[in-house]
PDB file of C-alpha atoms in Angstrom:
ATOM      1  CA  MET A   1      79.399  96.445 103.802  1.00  0.00           C
ATOM      2  CA  LYS A   2      83.151  96.667 103.183  1.00  0.00           C
ATOM      3  CA  LYS A   3      85.251  94.155 105.102  1.00  0.00           C
ATOM      4  CA  ILE A   4      88.529  95.714 106.225  1.00  0.00           C
ATOM      5  CA  ALA A   5      91.484  94.699 108.378  1.00  0.00           C
ATOM      6  CA  PHE A   6      93.003  97.564 110.365  1.00  0.00           C
ATOM      7  CA  ILE A   7      96.424  96.913 111.897  1.00  0.00           C
ATOM      8  CA  GLY A   8      97.863  99.496 114.284  1.00  0.00           C
ATOM      9  CA  LEU A   9      95.658 101.210 116.867  1.00  0.00           C
ATOM     10  CA  GLY A  10      97.828 104.028 118.132  1.00  0.00           C
ATOM     11  CA  THR A  11      97.153 107.740 118.449  1.00  0.00           C
ATOM     12  CA  MET A  12      96.211 108.050 114.776  1.00  0.00           C
ATOM     13  CA  GLY A  13      95.124 104.498 114.001  1.00  0.00           C
ATOM     14  CA  THR A  14      92.421 104.315 116.666  1.00  0.00           C
ATOM     15  CA  PRO A  15      90.361 107.310 115.471  1.00  0.00           C
ATOM     16  CA  MET A  16      90.883 106.281 111.842  1.00  0.00           C
ATOM     17  CA  ALA A  17      89.544 102.779 112.519  1.00  0.00           C
ATOM     18  CA  LYS A  18      86.675 104.270 114.538  1.00  0.00           C
ATOM     19  CA  ARG A  19      85.699 106.354 111.485  1.00  0.00           C
ATOM     20  CA  LEU A  20      85.388 103.219 109.369  1.00  0.00           C
ATOM     21  CA  LEU A  21      83.220 101.558 111.992  1.00  0.00           C
ATOM     22  CA  LYS A  22      81.061 104.664 112.340  1.00  0.00           C
ATOM     23  CA  PHE A  23      80.196 104.504 108.652  1.00  0.00           C
ATOM     24  CA  GLY A  24      79.223 100.850 108.694  1.00  0.00           C
ATOM     25  CA  CYS A  25      82.381  99.061 107.591  1.00  0.00           C
ATOM     26  CA  LYS A  26      83.044  95.649 109.110  1.00  0.00           C
ATOM     27  CA  VAL A  27      86.530  95.940 110.608  1.00  0.00           C
ATOM     28  CA  ASN A  28      88.892  93.259 111.893  1.00  0.00           C
ATOM     29  CA  ILE A  29      91.334  95.040 114.192  1.00  0.00           C
ATOM     30  CA  PHE A  30      94.746  94.036 115.478  1.00  0.00           C
ATOM     31  CA  ASP A  31      97.327  95.686 117.704  1.00  0.00           C
ATOM     32  CA  ILE A  32     100.019  94.165 119.886  1.00  0.00           C
ATOM     33  CA  SER A  33      98.537  96.220 122.744  1.00  0.00           C
ATOM     34  CA  LYS A  34      95.540  94.528 124.333  1.00  0.00           C
ATOM     35  CA  GLU A  35      94.691  97.872 125.940  1.00  0.00           C
ATOM     36  CA  ALA A  36      94.428  99.506 122.506  1.00  0.00           C
ATOM     37  CA  GLN A  37      92.160  96.712 121.286  1.00  0.00           C
ATOM     38  CA  SER A  38      89.944  96.995 124.369  1.00  0.00           C
ATOM     39  CA  LYS A  39      88.825 100.484 123.270  1.00  0.00           C
ATOM     40  CA  PHE A  40      86.758  98.897 120.495  1.00  0.00           C
ATOM     41  CA  THR A  41      83.316  97.656 121.511  1.00  0.00           C
ATOM     42  CA  GLU A  42      81.329  98.361 118.335  1.00  0.00           C
ATOM     43  CA  GLU A  43      79.074  95.610 116.978  1.00  0.00           C
ATOM     44  CA  ASN A  44      80.789  95.603 113.581  1.00  0.00           C
ATOM     45  CA  VAL A  45      84.308  95.091 114.965  1.00  0.00           C
ATOM     46  CA  ILE A  46      86.179  91.806 115.375  1.00  0.00           C
ATOM     47  CA  VAL A  47      89.275  91.697 117.585  1.00  0.00           C
ATOM     48  CA  SER A  48      91.919  89.525 115.910  1.00  0.00           C
ATOM     49  CA  LYS A  49      94.797  87.458 117.287  1.00  0.00           C
ATOM     50  CA  SER A  50      97.356  88.434 114.626  1.00  0.00           C
ATOM     51  CA  PRO A  51      97.661  90.327 111.328  1.00  0.00           C
ATOM     52  CA  GLU A  52      97.170  86.999 109.552  1.00  0.00           C
ATOM     53  CA  ASP A  53      93.968  86.391 111.491  1.00  0.00           C
ATOM     54  CA  ALA A  54      92.746  89.949 110.842  1.00  0.00           C
ATOM     55  CA  CYS A  55      93.248  89.661 107.084  1.00  0.00           C
ATOM     56  CA  SER A  56      91.340  86.438 106.562  1.00  0.00           C
ATOM     57  CA  GLU A  57      88.575  87.023 103.981  1.00  0.00           C
ATOM     58  CA  VAL A  58      88.967  90.818 103.857  1.00  0.00           C
ATOM     59  CA  ASP A  59      89.049  92.957 100.725  1.00  0.00           C
ATOM     60  CA  PHE A  60      91.241  95.687 102.204  1.00  0.00           C
ATOM     61  CA  CYS A  61      94.054  95.755 104.762  1.00  0.00           C
ATOM     62  CA  ILE A  62      95.103  99.077 106.315  1.00  0.00           C
ATOM     63  CA  THR A  63      98.362  99.369 108.235  1.00  0.00           C
ATOM     64  CA  MET A  64      99.085 102.363 110.489  1.00  0.00           C
ATOM     65  CA  LEU A  65     102.174 101.534 112.538  1.00  0.00           C
ATOM     66  CA  PRO A  66     105.072 103.456 114.117  1.00  0.00           C
ATOM     67  CA  ARG A  67     108.160 102.025 112.396  1.00  0.00           C
ATOM     68  CA  SER A  68     109.310 100.382 109.171  1.00  0.00           C
ATOM     69  CA  GLU A  69     110.085  97.108 110.938  1.00  0.00           C
ATOM     70  CA  ASP A  70     106.597  97.031 112.481  1.00  0.00           C
ATOM     71  CA  VAL A  71     104.958  97.300 109.059  1.00  0.00           C
ATOM     72  CA  TYR A  72     107.308  94.698 107.573  1.00  0.00           C
ATOM     73  CA  GLU A  73     106.542  92.247 110.385  1.00  0.00           C
ATOM     74  CA  ALA A  74     102.787  92.883 110.257  1.00  0.00           C
ATOM     75  CA  ILE A  75     102.589  92.211 106.531  1.00  0.00           C
ATOM     76  CA  LEU A  76     105.436  89.798 105.765  1.00  0.00           C
ATOM     77  CA  GLY A  77     106.248  88.224 109.144  1.00  0.00           C
ATOM     78  CA  PRO A  78     105.475  84.631 110.250  1.00  0.00           C
ATOM     79  CA  ASN A  79     101.976  85.697 111.343  1.00  0.00           C
ATOM     80  CA  GLY A  80     101.747  88.405 108.719  1.00  0.00           C
ATOM     81  CA  ALA A  81      98.891  89.570 106.543  1.00  0.00           C
ATOM     82  CA  ILE A  82     100.440  88.090 103.393  1.00  0.00           C
ATOM     83  CA  ASN A  83      99.613  84.594 104.653  1.00  0.00           C
ATOM     84  CA  SER A  84      95.847  85.117 104.506  1.00  0.00           C
ATOM     85  CA  LEU A  85      95.142  87.996 102.119  1.00  0.00           C
ATOM     86  CA  LYS A  86      93.101  87.027  99.059  1.00  0.00           C
ATOM     87  CA  ARG A  87      94.314  87.512  95.498  1.00  0.00           C
ATOM     88  CA  LYS A  88      93.374  90.973  94.192  1.00  0.00           C
ATOM     89  CA  SER A  89      92.854  92.308  97.720  1.00  0.00           C
ATOM     90  CA  LEU A  90      94.333  95.749  98.437  1.00  0.00           C
ATOM     91  CA  VAL A  91      96.793  96.773 101.140  1.00  0.00           C
ATOM     92  CA  ILE A  92      96.593 100.476 102.060  1.00  0.00           C
ATOM     93  CA  GLU A  93      99.843 101.289 103.853  1.00  0.00           C
ATOM     94  CA  MET A  94      99.357 104.563 105.778  1.00  0.00           C
ATOM     95  CA  SER A  95     102.365 104.641 108.115  1.00  0.00           C
ATOM     96  CA  THR A  96     105.365 106.968 107.856  1.00  0.00           C
ATOM     97  CA  ILE A  97     108.179 104.545 107.025  1.00  0.00           C
ATOM     98  CA  TYR A  98     111.266 104.256 104.838  1.00  0.00           C
ATOM     99  CA  PRO A  99     110.277 104.119 101.132  1.00  0.00           C
ATOM    100  CA  GLU A 100     112.540 101.147 100.402  1.00  0.00           C
ATOM    101  CA  THR A 101     110.522  99.148 102.929  1.00  0.00           C
ATOM    102  CA  THR A 102     107.343 100.192 101.136  1.00  0.00           C
ATOM    103  CA  LYS A 103     108.776  99.084  97.782  1.00  0.00           C
ATOM    104  CA  ASP A 104     109.990  95.753  99.168  1.00  0.00           C
ATOM    105  CA  ILE A 105     106.580  94.970 100.666  1.00  0.00           C
ATOM    106  CA  TYR A 106     104.871  96.050  97.429  1.00  0.00           C
ATOM    107  CA  ASN A 107     107.018  93.667  95.371  1.00  0.00           C
ATOM    108  CA  LYS A 108     106.510  90.709  97.712  1.00  0.00           C
ATOM    109  CA  LEU A 109     102.753  91.255  97.812  1.00  0.00           C
ATOM    110  CA  GLY A 110     102.700  91.620  94.043  1.00  0.00           C
ATOM    111  CA  SER A 111     104.304  88.205  93.639  1.00  0.00           C
ATOM    112  CA  LYS A 112     101.128  86.786  95.229  1.00  0.00           C
ATOM    113  CA  ASP A 113      98.829  89.017  93.153  1.00  0.00           C
ATOM    114  CA  ILE A 114      97.994  91.200  96.158  1.00  0.00           C
ATOM    115  CA  HIS A 115      97.768  94.905  95.378  1.00  0.00           C
ATOM    116  CA  MET A 116      99.093  97.823  97.419  1.00  0.00           C
ATOM    117  CA  ILE A 117      99.134 101.610  97.629  1.00  0.00           C
ATOM    118  CA  ASP A 118     101.001 103.855 100.030  1.00  0.00           C
ATOM    119  CA  ALA A 119      98.807 106.548 101.581  1.00  0.00           C
ATOM    120  CA  PRO A 120     100.491 108.311 104.516  1.00  0.00           C
ATOM    121  CA  VAL A 121      98.531 111.014 106.286  1.00  0.00           C
ATOM    122  CA  GLY A 122      99.023 114.606 107.305  1.00  0.00           C
ATOM    123  CA  ARG A 123      97.472 116.606 110.145  1.00  0.00           C
ATOM    124  CA  THR A 124      96.751 115.571 113.722  1.00  0.00           C
ATOM    125  CA  PRO A 125      94.652 113.193 115.852  1.00  0.00           C
ATOM    126  CA  ARG A 126      91.976 115.888 115.978  1.00  0.00           C
ATOM    127  CA  GLU A 127      91.521 115.655 112.200  1.00  0.00           C
ATOM    128  CA  ALA A 128      91.673 111.859 112.405  1.00  0.00           C
ATOM    129  CA  ILE A 129      88.643 111.985 114.715  1.00  0.00           C
ATOM    130  CA  SER A 130      86.726 114.392 112.462  1.00  0.00           C
ATOM    131  CA  GLY A 131      87.682 112.668 109.201  1.00  0.00           C
ATOM    132  CA  GLU A 132      89.624 115.661 107.911  1.00  0.00           C
ATOM    133  CA  LEU A 133      93.032 114.100 107.317  1.00  0.00           C
ATOM    134  CA  LEU A 134      95.213 114.958 104.343  1.00  0.00           C
ATOM    135  CA  ILE A 135      95.987 111.674 102.579  1.00  0.00           C
ATOM    136  CA  ILE A 136      98.988 111.625 100.234  1.00  0.00           C
ATOM    137  CA  ALA A 137      98.621 108.596  97.984  1.00  0.00           C
ATOM    138  CA  GLY A 138     100.991 106.688  95.735  1.00  0.00           C
ATOM    139  CA  GLY A 139     100.079 103.782  93.481  1.00  0.00           C
ATOM    140  CA  ASN A 140      98.455 102.990  90.163  1.00  0.00           C
ATOM    141  CA  LYS A 141      95.235 104.794  89.287  1.00  0.00           C
ATOM    142  CA  GLU A 142      93.008 101.734  89.473  1.00  0.00           C
ATOM    143  CA  ASN A 143      94.142 100.850  92.991  1.00  0.00           C
ATOM    144  CA  ILE A 144      93.742 104.465  94.110  1.00  0.00           C
ATOM    145  CA  ARG A 145      90.229 104.440  92.629  1.00  0.00           C
ATOM    146  CA  LYS A 146      89.380 101.254  94.553  1.00  0.00           C
ATOM    147  CA  ALA A 147      90.687 102.765  97.790  1.00  0.00           C
ATOM    148  CA  GLN A 148      88.909 106.127  97.397  1.00  0.00           C
ATOM    149  CA  PRO A 149      85.622 105.224  99.153  1.00  0.00           C
ATOM    150  CA  ILE A 150      87.565 104.062 102.218  1.00  0.00           C
ATOM    151  CA  LEU A 151      90.040 106.940 102.173  1.00  0.00           C
ATOM    152  CA  LYS A 152      87.168 109.436 101.992  1.00  0.00           C
ATOM    153  CA  LEU A 153      85.842 108.153 105.315  1.00  0.00           C
ATOM    154  CA  MET A 154      89.122 109.167 106.969  1.00  0.00           C
ATOM    155  CA  GLY A 155      90.239 112.236 105.027  1.00  0.00           C
ATOM    156  CA  ASN A 156      88.734 115.259 103.295  1.00  0.00           C
ATOM    157  CA  GLU A 157      91.727 115.899 101.028  1.00  0.00           C
ATOM    158  CA  ILE A 158      93.159 112.998  99.037  1.00  0.00           C
ATOM    159  CA  ILE A 159      96.014 113.779  96.666  1.00  0.00           C
ATOM    160  CA  HIS A 160      97.320 111.149  94.250  1.00  0.00           C
ATOM    161  CA  VAL A 161     100.980 112.094  93.854  1.00  0.00           C
ATOM    162  CA  GLY A 162     102.111 109.332  91.487  1.00  0.00           C
ATOM    163  CA  GLU A 163     103.202 105.700  91.440  1.00  0.00           C
ATOM    164  CA  ILE A 164     103.967 103.491  94.445  1.00  0.00           C
ATOM    165  CA  CYS A 165     106.261 105.160  97.033  1.00  0.00           C
ATOM    166  CA  SER A 166     105.476 108.667  95.777  1.00  0.00           C
ATOM    167  CA  GLY A 167     103.079 109.157  98.684  1.00  0.00           C
ATOM    168  CA  ILE A 168     105.633 108.299 101.355  1.00  0.00           C
ATOM    169  CA  ASN A 169     108.353 110.191  99.476  1.00  0.00           C
ATOM    170  CA  MET A 170     106.193 113.329  99.583  1.00  0.00           C
ATOM    171  CA  LYS A 171     105.323 112.753 103.243  1.00  0.00           C
ATOM    172  CA  LEU A 172     109.023 112.650 104.125  1.00  0.00           C
ATOM    173  CA  VAL A 173     109.690 115.791 102.050  1.00  0.00           C
ATOM    174  CA  ASN A 174     106.954 117.532 104.042  1.00  0.00           C
ATOM    175  CA  ASN A 175     108.211 116.221 107.371  1.00  0.00           C
ATOM    176  CA  TYR A 176     111.767 117.278 106.530  1.00  0.00           C
ATOM    177  CA  MET A 177     110.577 120.842 106.006  1.00  0.00           C
ATOM    178  CA  SER A 178     108.425 120.660 109.124  1.00  0.00           C
ATOM    179  CA  MET A 179     111.149 119.333 111.437  1.00  0.00           C
ATOM    180  CA  VAL A 180     113.836 121.716 110.135  1.00  0.00           C
ATOM    181  CA  GLY A 181     111.254 124.469 110.589  1.00  0.00           C
ATOM    182  CA  MET A 182     110.820 123.396 114.230  1.00  0.00           C
ATOM    183  CA  VAL A 183     114.535 123.949 114.863  1.00  0.00           C
ATOM    184  CA  MET A 184     114.588 127.223 112.915  1.00  0.00           C
ATOM    185  CA  THR A 185     111.550 128.542 114.794  1.00  0.00           C
ATOM    186  CA  ALA A 186     113.026 127.572 118.163  1.00  0.00           C
ATOM    187  CA  GLU A 187     116.364 129.214 117.296  1.00  0.00           C
ATOM    188  CA  THR A 188     114.567 132.343 116.104  1.00  0.00           C
ATOM    189  CA  ILE A 189     112.459 132.722 119.255  1.00  0.00           C
ATOM    190  CA  LEU A 190     115.511 132.187 121.461  1.00  0.00           C
ATOM    191  CA  PHE A 191     117.459 134.689 119.348  1.00  0.00           C
ATOM    192  CA  ALA A 192     114.771 137.330 119.903  1.00  0.00           C
ATOM    193  CA  LYS A 193     114.705 136.559 123.629  1.00  0.00           C
ATOM    194  CA  LYS A 194     118.495 136.649 123.917  1.00  0.00           C
ATOM    195  CA  VAL A 195     118.776 140.099 122.310  1.00  0.00           C
ATOM    196  CA  GLY A 196     116.075 141.537 124.561  1.00  0.00           C
ATOM    197  CA  VAL A 197     113.019 141.492 122.300  1.00  0.00           C
ATOM    198  CA  ASP A 198     109.723 140.583 123.974  1.00  0.00           C
ATOM    199  CA  VAL A 199     108.804 137.115 122.694  1.00  0.00           C
ATOM    200  CA  ASP A 200     105.094 137.883 122.206  1.00  0.00           C
ATOM    201  CA  LYS A 201     105.941 140.975 120.170  1.00  0.00           C
ATOM    202  CA  ALA A 202     108.526 139.041 118.158  1.00  0.00           C
ATOM    203  CA  VAL A 203     106.003 136.308 117.326  1.00  0.00           C
ATOM    204  CA  ASN A 204     103.393 138.897 116.345  1.00  0.00           C
ATOM    205  CA  ILE A 205     105.846 140.640 113.991  1.00  0.00           C
ATOM    206  CA  LEU A 206     107.163 137.407 112.476  1.00  0.00           C
ATOM    207  CA  GLN A 207     103.646 136.169 111.736  1.00  0.00           C
ATOM    208  CA  GLY A 208     103.238 139.129 109.377  1.00  0.00           C
ATOM    209  CA  THR A 209     106.526 138.768 107.481  1.00  0.00           C
ATOM    210  CA  ALA A 210     107.690 136.490 104.668  1.00  0.00           C
ATOM    211  CA  ALA A 211     109.940 134.776 107.210  1.00  0.00           C
ATOM    212  CA  GLY A 212     107.006 133.826 109.412  1.00  0.00           C
ATOM    213  CA  LYS A 213     104.520 133.090 106.639  1.00  0.00           C
ATOM    214  CA  GLY A 214     107.025 130.823 104.921  1.00  0.00           C
ATOM    215  CA  GLN A 215     108.992 131.270 101.713  1.00  0.00           C
ATOM    216  CA  ILE A 216     107.062 128.397 100.111  1.00  0.00           C
ATOM    217  CA  ASN A 217     103.926 130.553 100.429  1.00  0.00           C
ATOM    218  CA  VAL A 218     105.314 134.023  99.784  1.00  0.00           C
ATOM    219  CA  ASN A 219     108.364 134.381  97.559  1.00  0.00           C
ATOM    220  CA  PHE A 220     109.204 131.082  95.858  1.00  0.00           C
ATOM    221  CA  PRO A 221     105.915 130.751  93.894  1.00  0.00           C
ATOM    222  CA  LYS A 222     106.062 134.274  92.450  1.00  0.00           C
ATOM    223  CA  LYS A 223     109.819 134.343  91.815  1.00  0.00           C
ATOM    224  CA  VAL A 224     112.050 131.340  91.083  1.00  0.00           C
ATOM    225  CA  LEU A 225     109.212 128.831  90.563  1.00  0.00           C
ATOM    226  CA  ALA A 226     107.679 131.266  88.068  1.00  0.00           C
ATOM    227  CA  GLY A 227     111.013 131.543  86.232  1.00  0.00           C
ATOM    228  CA  ASP A 228     111.862 135.001  87.619  1.00  0.00           C
ATOM    229  CA  ILE A 229     115.180 135.460  89.435  1.00  0.00           C
ATOM    230  CA  THR A 230     115.502 139.213  88.885  1.00  0.00           C
ATOM    231  CA  PRO A 231     116.474 140.571  92.284  1.00  0.00           C
ATOM    232  CA  ASP A 232     113.738 141.754  94.609  1.00  0.00           C
ATOM    233  CA  PHE A 233     116.373 141.023  97.251  1.00  0.00           C
ATOM    234  CA  PRO A 234     119.687 139.639  95.932  1.00  0.00           C
ATOM    235  CA  LEU A 235     121.685 136.776  97.381  1.00  0.00           C
ATOM    236  CA  SER A 236     124.547 139.194  98.122  1.00  0.00           C
ATOM    237  CA  MET A 237     122.271 141.149 100.476  1.00  0.00           C
ATOM    238  CA  GLY A 238     121.096 137.890 102.002  1.00  0.00           C
ATOM    239  CA  LEU A 239     124.734 137.080 102.808  1.00  0.00           C
ATOM    240  CA  LYS A 240     125.185 140.502 104.381  1.00  0.00           C
ATOM    241  CA  ASP A 241     122.075 140.190 106.559  1.00  0.00           C
ATOM    242  CA  ILE A 242     122.670 136.643 107.756  1.00  0.00           C
ATOM    243  CA  SER A 243     126.275 137.603 108.584  1.00  0.00           C
ATOM    244  CA  LEU A 244     125.021 140.490 110.732  1.00  0.00           C
ATOM    245  CA  ALA A 245     122.521 138.215 112.489  1.00  0.00           C
ATOM    246  CA  LEU A 246     125.194 135.607 113.216  1.00  0.00           C
ATOM    247  CA  LYS A 247     127.516 138.302 114.547  1.00  0.00           C
ATOM    248  CA  LEU A 248     124.764 139.479 116.909  1.00  0.00           C
ATOM    249  CA  GLY A 249     124.069 135.913 118.000  1.00  0.00           C
ATOM    250  CA  GLU A 250     127.766 135.331 118.694  1.00  0.00           C
ATOM    251  CA  LYS A 251     127.954 138.525 120.751  1.00  0.00           C
ATOM    252  CA  ASN A 252     125.064 137.236 122.842  1.00  0.00           C
ATOM    253  CA  LYS A 253     126.598 133.771 123.171  1.00  0.00           C
ATOM    254  CA  LEU A 254     123.864 132.040 121.178  1.00  0.00           C
ATOM    255  CA  PRO A 255     125.063 129.516 118.576  1.00  0.00           C
ATOM    256  CA  LEU A 256     122.733 129.822 115.575  1.00  0.00           C
ATOM    257  CA  ASN A 257     123.591 126.488 113.993  1.00  0.00           C
ATOM    258  CA  LEU A 258     121.101 126.567 111.116  1.00  0.00           C
ATOM    259  CA  GLY A 259     122.191 130.110 110.362  1.00  0.00           C
ATOM    260  CA  ARG A 260     125.843 129.081 110.100  1.00  0.00           C
ATOM    261  CA  ILE A 261     125.013 126.349 107.603  1.00  0.00           C
ATOM    262  CA  SER A 262     122.789 128.739 105.640  1.00  0.00           C
ATOM    263  CA  LYS A 263     125.552 131.353 105.487  1.00  0.00           C
ATOM    264  CA  GLU A 264     127.805 128.813 103.774  1.00  0.00           C
ATOM    265  CA  TYR A 265     125.266 128.529 100.947  1.00  0.00           C
ATOM    266  CA  PHE A 266     124.887 132.292 100.595  1.00  0.00           C
ATOM    267  CA  ALA A 267     128.680 132.642 100.517  1.00  0.00           C
ATOM    268  CA  LEU A 268     128.849 130.264  97.522  1.00  0.00           C
ATOM    269  CA  ALA A 269     126.589 132.492  95.406  1.00  0.00           C
ATOM    270  CA  LYS A 270     129.553 134.558  94.175  1.00  0.00           C
ATOM    271  CA  LYS A 271     131.527 131.476  93.115  1.00  0.00           C
ATOM    272  CA  PHE A 272     128.571 130.369  90.992  1.00  0.00           C
ATOM    273  CA  LYS A 273     127.992 133.909  89.664  1.00  0.00           C
ATOM    274  CA  ARG A 274     124.577 134.188  91.280  1.00  0.00           C
ATOM    275  CA  GLU A 275     125.197 136.886  93.886  1.00  0.00           C
ATOM    276  CA  SER A 276     123.111 139.450  91.943  1.00  0.00           C
ATOM    277  CA  GLN A 277     120.155 137.108  91.506  1.00  0.00           C
ATOM    278  CA  ASP A 278     117.076 137.026  93.723  1.00  0.00           C
ATOM    279  CA  CYS A 279     117.391 135.190  97.035  1.00  0.00           C
ATOM    280  CA  THR A 280     114.976 132.555  95.754  1.00  0.00           C
ATOM    281  CA  ALA A 281     117.656 131.634  93.186  1.00  0.00           C
ATOM    282  CA  MET A 282     119.068 129.721  96.160  1.00  0.00           C
ATOM    283  CA  LEU A 283     117.069 126.884  94.568  1.00  0.00           C
ATOM    284  CA  HIS A 284     119.238 126.983  91.426  1.00  0.00           C
ATOM    285  CA  LEU A 285     122.403 127.478  93.481  1.00  0.00           C
ATOM    286  CA  ILE A 286     121.803 124.321  95.515  1.00  0.00           C
ATOM    287  CA  GLU A 287     120.891 122.452  92.315  1.00  0.00           C
ATOM    288  CA  GLU A 288     124.259 123.442  90.840  1.00  0.00           C
ATOM    289  CA  ILE A 289     126.197 122.592  93.982  1.00  0.00           C
ATOM    290  CA  ASN A 290     124.662 119.100  93.880  1.00  0.00           C
ATOM    291  CA  ASN A 291     125.024 118.719  90.093  1.00  0.00           C
ATOM    292  CA  MET A 292     121.256 118.528  89.679  1.00  0.00           C
ATOM    293  CA  LYS A 293     120.952 121.090  86.870  1.00  0.00           C
ATOM    294  CA  LYS A 294     119.972 119.548  83.538  1.00  0.00           C
TER     295      LYS A 294
END
């Protein structure tokens, strides 16, 4: 029976810890909320007084906390896990935090011969309950291998991205796209509503277009990421269309803020001699603007 400390019993942490208990792991739990801890009545659970207490004699420590400072305190604080973790034990850090915090904790644990991977999760509490989380892992192969049996109890898709911090880096890349997409989707629905289009019909139409399905699924893989920037739809036409949309939004007194920023990029295509290239060549254009081209 694996002996695990689980620190952080929030919306995601609680069902994740419950999965470990369901499959016979012995789990020492800790959360600053006594109410959160009171939800655990399983025979193979021990309620701990602190992260240090929870990590006494365990082989694995999982942290699933809201903020960078919470993780730092739980692992490195005065009553932190580092004070009781055994040599060669493994910390599995699953929170969404700043990568520099992850790296700092990794280095400090390493100085005491304590191992660590970062393994943030994707999906929702529903998948946490069913054990169908996406787990995006960073760390050396041996530590990932050691963590696999535990990770498989919580997720059905485990992707090893690379070395330490690559998991949280990828999680933040994903969340960036997701949160910007939230704003874009909200602006788009309001735009349709403002110009008199029925919202249900607009959503139905958008779900069948490249715009609604997402460029990462539709055009980027078959065009620029495949090395093809011959124009299916050139950047110059993209500039024309986004200009028309912004003009319509302005007429209807709706500030399309993401659209205005996007137009600035399309307008730069001519300066960089890319106006005749496919719209997906926006990738190369932004690389050039930021001096990222090799």
